[in-house]
Tab-separated table of C-alpha atoms in Angstrom:
chain	number	residue	atom	x	y	z
A	253	MET	CA	8.520	-1.280	-24.922
A	254	ALA	CA	11.193	0.977	-23.488
A	255	THR	CA	13.686	-0.218	-20.703
A	256	ARG	CA	12.994	1.563	-17.284
A	257	LYS	CA	15.969	2.893	-15.928
A	258	PHE	CA	15.972	2.828	-12.850
A	259	LYS	CA	17.721	0.144	-10.910
A	260	PHE	CA	16.761	-1.358	-7.984
A	261	SER	CA	19.281	-2.817	-5.166
A	262	VAL	CA	18.815	-5.779	-3.483
A	263	GLY	CA	18.886	-5.028	0.484
A	264	GLU	CA	17.106	-1.445	-0.595
A	265	TYR	CA	14.067	-0.078	0.109
A	266	TYR	CA	11.342	1.669	-1.860
A	267	HIS	CA	8.080	3.700	-1.899
A	268	LEU	CA	6.007	1.843	-4.812
A	269	TYR	CA	2.935	3.691	-6.233
A	270	ASN	CA	0.336	4.519	-8.462
A	271	ARG	CA	-2.923	5.366	-9.479
A	272	GLY	CA	-5.852	5.035	-11.870
A	273	ILE	CA	-5.653	6.646	-15.333
A	274	GLU	CA	-6.820	10.199	-15.314
A	275	LYS	CA	-7.059	10.242	-11.732
A	276	ARG	CA	-9.834	7.619	-12.050
A	277	ILE	CA	-11.309	5.041	-9.260
A	278	ILE	CA	-9.665	1.439	-9.339
A	279	PHE	CA	-11.038	0.360	-6.417
A	280	ASN	CA	-15.200	0.617	-6.207
A	281	ASN	CA	-15.781	-1.884	-4.545
A	282	THR	CA	-15.509	-4.287	-1.404
A	283	ASP	CA	-15.011	-6.816	-3.866
A	284	ASP	CA	-12.148	-4.677	-5.859
A	285	TYR	CA	-9.939	-3.923	-2.586
A	286	ASP	CA	-10.321	-7.919	-1.530
A	287	ARG	CA	-8.966	-8.309	-4.932
A	288	PHE	CA	-6.287	-6.603	-5.092
A	289	ILE	CA	-4.837	-7.325	-1.353
A	290	LEU	CA	-5.238	-10.757	-2.406
A	291	LEU	CA	-2.947	-10.400	-5.646
A	292	LEU	CA	-0.758	-8.735	-3.265
A	293	TYR	CA	-0.123	-11.799	-1.557
A	294	LEU	CA	-0.063	-13.658	-4.265
A	295	CYS	CA	1.918	-11.753	-6.243
A	296	ASN	CA	4.809	-11.908	-4.277
A	297	SER	CA	5.722	-15.513	-4.975
A	298	SER	CA	7.716	-16.480	-8.281
A	299	ASN	CA	4.890	-18.653	-8.725
A	300	SER	CA	1.949	-17.912	-11.471
A	301	VAL	CA	-1.267	-16.322	-10.176
A	302	ASP	CA	-4.576	-17.441	-11.331
A	303	ILE	CA	-6.506	-16.646	-8.718
A	304	LYS	CA	-9.994	-17.196	-10.806
A	305	ASN	CA	-8.891	-20.873	-10.541
A	306	LEU	CA	-8.862	-20.645	-7.319
A	307	PHE	CA	-12.634	-19.382	-6.727
A	308	ASP	CA	-13.537	-22.077	-9.407
A	309	GLU	CA	-12.327	-24.296	-7.178
A	310	GLY	CA	-15.086	-22.983	-4.157
A	311	MET	CA	-11.515	-21.048	-2.332
A	312	THR	CA	-12.752	-17.971	-0.394
A	313	PHE	CA	-10.640	-14.892	0.455
A	314	ASN	CA	-9.681	-16.794	4.092
A	315	ASP	CA	-8.968	-19.924	2.045
A	316	ILE	CA	-6.024	-17.859	-0.200
A	317	LEU	CA	-4.500	-15.681	2.256
A	318	ASN	CA	-3.944	-19.423	3.717
A	319	LEU	CA	-2.173	-20.853	0.817
A	320	ASP	CA	1.492	-21.173	0.709
A	321	ARG	CA	2.824	-19.259	-1.798
A	322	GLY	CA	6.475	-19.979	-1.898
A	323	ASN	CA	9.560	-17.459	-1.145
A	324	SER	CA	8.654	-14.067	-1.629
A	325	LEU	CA	10.163	-11.239	-4.585
A	326	VAL	CA	9.733	-9.103	-1.654
A	327	SER	CA	9.682	-7.888	1.499
A	328	ILE	CA	6.623	-5.764	2.281
A	329	GLY	CA	6.877	-2.840	4.944
A	330	SER	CA	3.593	-1.622	4.717
A	331	TYR	CA	0.758	-0.797	2.148
A	332	VAL	CA	-2.605	1.364	1.481
A	333	LEU	CA	-5.335	1.266	-1.143
A	334	MET	CA	-7.044	4.260	-1.831
A	335	PRO	CA	-10.367	4.531	-3.747
A	336	ASN	CA	-8.282	6.076	-6.709
A	337	HIS	CA	-4.415	4.711	-6.137
A	338	PHE	CA	-1.827	2.848	-3.967
A	339	HIS	CA	1.105	2.771	-2.319
A	340	ILE	CA	3.799	0.053	-1.054
A	341	LEU	CA	6.802	0.302	1.107
A	342	ALA	CA	8.911	-2.304	-0.056
A	343	LYS	CA	12.526	-4.267	-0.157
A	344	GLU	CA	14.349	-5.737	-2.631
A	345	VAL	CA	15.101	-9.224	-1.513
A	346	ILE	CA	16.041	-10.985	-4.757
A	347	GLU	CA	17.386	-9.279	-7.930
A	348	GLY	CA	14.827	-8.352	-10.189
A	349	GLY	CA	11.984	-8.782	-7.552
A	350	ILE	CA	9.922	-5.482	-7.354
A	351	SER	CA	10.073	-5.524	-10.932
A	352	LYS	CA	8.761	-8.780	-11.352
A	353	PHE	CA	6.310	-8.368	-8.636
A	354	MET	CA	4.559	-4.886	-9.701
A	355	SER	CA	3.986	-6.103	-13.258
A	356	LYS	CA	2.170	-9.982	-12.046
A	357	LEU	CA	0.502	-6.999	-9.743
A	358	SER	CA	-0.133	-4.159	-11.881
A	359	THR	CA	-1.342	-7.219	-14.973
A	360	GLY	CA	-3.568	-9.221	-12.515
A	361	TYR	CA	-5.821	-5.695	-11.168
A	362	SER	CA	-6.152	-4.623	-14.356
A	363	MET	CA	-6.972	-7.720	-16.268
A	364	TYR	CA	-9.697	-8.158	-13.425
A	365	PHE	CA	-10.511	-4.933	-13.360
A	366	ASN	CA	-11.452	-4.510	-17.338
A	367	ARG	CA	-12.981	-7.710	-17.243
A	368	LYS	CA	-14.874	-6.648	-14.571
A	369	TYR	CA	-16.239	-3.259	-15.633
A	370	LYS	CA	-16.152	-4.482	-19.303
A	371	ARG	CA	-13.903	-1.748	-20.708
A	372	SER	CA	-10.498	-2.137	-22.384
A	373	GLY	CA	-7.026	0.102	-22.535
A	374	SER	CA	-4.274	1.082	-19.499
A	375	LEU	CA	-6.061	1.302	-16.281
A	376	PHE	CA	-2.741	3.120	-14.185
A	377	GLU	CA	-1.238	6.486	-14.880
A	378	GLY	CA	1.229	4.655	-17.136
A	379	ARG	CA	4.556	2.104	-15.288
A	380	PHE	CA	4.246	2.854	-11.252
A	381	LYS	CA	5.922	5.447	-9.530
A	382	ILE	CA	9.457	4.626	-7.472
A	383	ILE	CA	10.718	6.620	-4.702
A	384	HIS	CA	14.251	5.662	-3.511
A	385	ALA	CA	14.400	5.352	0.697
A	386	ASN	CA	17.844	5.728	1.405
A	387	ARG	CA	18.343	8.110	4.304
A	388	ASP	CA	16.815	6.592	7.842
A	389	GLU	CA	14.418	9.502	8.513
A	390	TYR	CA	12.723	9.401	4.995
A	391	LEU	CA	12.371	5.447	5.801
A	392	LYS	CA	10.779	6.178	9.341
A	393	TYR	CA	8.651	8.730	8.176
A	394	LEU	CA	7.266	6.480	4.989
A	395	PHE	CA	5.473	4.049	7.935
A	396	VAL	CA	3.311	7.579	8.521
A	397	TYR	CA	2.699	8.760	5.812
A	398	ILE	CA	1.195	5.450	4.051
A	399	HIS	CA	-0.822	4.713	6.761
A	400	LEU	CA	-2.245	8.512	7.527
A	401	ASN	CA	-3.074	8.725	3.490
A	402	PRO	CA	-7.060	7.645	4.285
A	403	ILE	CA	-7.713	11.468	6.606
A	404	LYS	CA	-8.083	12.223	3.297
A	405	LEU	CA	-10.916	10.864	2.425
A	406	ILE	CA	-12.534	12.067	5.997
A	407	ASP	CA	-10.756	15.191	6.399
A	408	PRO	CA	-9.610	16.804	2.866
A	409	SER	CA	-7.588	19.760	4.496
A	410	TRP	CA	-6.180	18.131	7.184
A	411	LYS	CA	-1.974	18.376	5.508
A	412	GLU	CA	-2.750	22.308	4.949
A	413	LYS	CA	-5.171	23.557	8.309
A	414	GLY	CA	-4.251	20.210	10.478
A	415	ILE	CA	-6.893	17.748	12.723
A	416	LYS	CA	-9.702	19.394	14.361
A	417	ASP	CA	-10.873	15.786	15.597
A	418	MET	CA	-7.966	13.439	16.468
A	419	LEU	CA	-10.181	11.029	18.018
A	420	LYS	CA	-12.401	11.327	15.256
A	421	VAL	CA	-9.259	10.670	13.483
A	422	GLU	CA	-7.785	7.216	14.867
A	423	LYS	CA	-11.540	5.662	14.562
A	424	TYR	CA	-11.433	5.910	11.406
A	425	LEU	CA	-8.060	4.661	10.530
A	426	ALA	CA	-8.310	1.740	12.748
A	427	SER	CA	-11.855	1.299	11.148
A	428	TYR	CA	-9.910	1.198	7.698
A	429	LYS	CA	-9.196	-2.687	6.990
A	430	TYR	CA	-7.623	-1.918	3.674
A	431	SER	CA	-4.149	-1.009	4.593
A	432	SER	CA	-1.162	-2.205	7.334
A	433	TYR	CA	-1.919	0.144	9.824
A	434	LEU	CA	-4.232	-2.690	11.879
A	435	ASP	CA	-1.929	-5.254	11.352
A	436	TYR	CA	0.678	-2.539	13.377
A	437	ASN	CA	-1.605	-2.169	16.184
A	438	GLY	CA	-1.359	-5.525	16.912
A	439	VAL	CA	-4.871	-6.551	15.085
A	440	SER	CA	-4.694	-10.514	14.292
A	441	ARG	CA	-6.127	-11.648	11.300
A	442	LEU	CA	-4.942	-12.885	7.918
A	443	GLU	CA	-3.798	-10.132	6.031
A	444	ASN	CA	-0.756	-9.775	8.647
A	445	GLY	CA	0.430	-12.492	6.130
A	446	LEU	CA	0.712	-9.536	3.606
A	447	LEU	CA	3.979	-7.756	5.519
A	448	ASP	CA	7.302	-8.634	6.434
A	449	ILE	CA	7.992	-7.073	9.561
A	450	ASN	CA	11.800	-8.109	9.953
A	451	SER	CA	12.817	-7.117	7.049
A	452	PHE	CA	12.308	-3.946	7.859
A	453	PRO	CA	14.115	-1.386	10.951
A	454	GLU	CA	12.712	-1.946	14.254
A	455	TYR	CA	11.377	1.438	14.523
A	456	PHE	CA	8.376	0.164	16.688
A	457	CYS	CA	9.043	-1.866	19.458
A	458	SER	CA	4.811	-1.447	20.770
A	459	LYS	CA	1.404	-0.197	19.656
A	460	LYS	CA	1.673	2.566	21.744
A	461	GLU	CA	4.950	4.037	19.840
A	462	PHE	CA	3.645	3.089	16.351
A	463	ASN	CA	0.603	5.539	17.511
A	464	ASP	CA	2.361	7.782	19.228
A	465	PHE	CA	4.947	8.338	15.977
A	466	ASN	CA	1.526	9.090	14.252
A	467	ARG	CA	0.175	10.980	16.497
A	468	ASP	CA	2.983	13.900	16.724
A	469	TRP	CA	2.758	13.804	12.453
A	470	LEU	CA	-0.854	14.376	13.074
A	471	SER	CA	-0.212	17.248	15.248
A	472	TYR	CA	1.931	18.926	12.676
A	473	LYS	CA	0.711	20.977	9.107
A	474	SER	CA	1.808	20.451	6.083
A	475	SER	CA	5.219	22.744	6.516
A	476	ILE	CA	7.232	19.796	8.275
A	477	PHE	CA	6.359	17.332	5.585
A	478	PRO	CA	9.417	16.217	3.411
A	479	GLU	CA	9.413	17.584	0.351
A	480	GLY	CA	7.694	16.201	-2.642
A	481	MET	CA	5.228	14.374	-0.167
A	482	THR	CA	1.846	14.845	-1.756
A	483	PHE	CA	-1.357	13.427	-0.823
A	484	TRP	CA	-3.039	12.330	-3.187
A	485	LYS	CA	-6.209	13.118	-5.019
C-alpha cells in the first residue's frame, strides 16, 4: 500500500472526512450510527478495540461510553454523521495520532458493516480526506460547516437558495443527535465525552454565541462559503 504523503503536525487542526464508495449509504439505521459513535470514542485510544466482546459481556451503549479508554490519540472538536458520509474536526495531540485513530475507526466500522450486511470489499471512497485548518477564520468556520450538514436532509437546496424557514431548520438541528451540535447547545449526554473542547480556541463562550454564529451563516447564500467547501450529497 502506498504511503500517504501528507504529514500531520502535533498541535495543528484538521478537517477529516470520507463517504461511502460510489456515494453509497453507510448508515442504514440507528444501530449503525450508534456503532460509529462508539468507535469514535473507543478508537481514540492507544488501547485495542473489540466492541463485539463488550456487547457479548452485556454492556450497553451507555456502559461503553462510560468506559475509561485511556489516553486519547487526538482531540475532537466537532463531528457529524450523515447517511453516506462523515466529517470530523480533530487536533493532532501525539505524533501519528490522527493516522492511527482514523485507521482504527475506518477499519472497525468497515468490518462491522460488511459483517452485518454480508458484503465484502471497500466501504469508503478511498482513504479519508484531509484539509489542514491552518487559518483561524477557516477553523472557526468548520464548526458551522460541520454542524449545518444535516440541513441538506430536509432542504437540499438551502445553500443555493437560502433558508426559507429558520425555525424549522433550528428545530431539526436540535433533534439531530448524530453530531456535536447538541453538545455545543448545552445538552447533557454521554456523547459529550467524545469531545475535547478545551483543546480548541474558545470561539463560543456561551450557547447564545454558538447559535448566533450559526444563524449568521444560515442567513447567507452559497457565494460567501469558502471556496471548495461543498455539502456532500
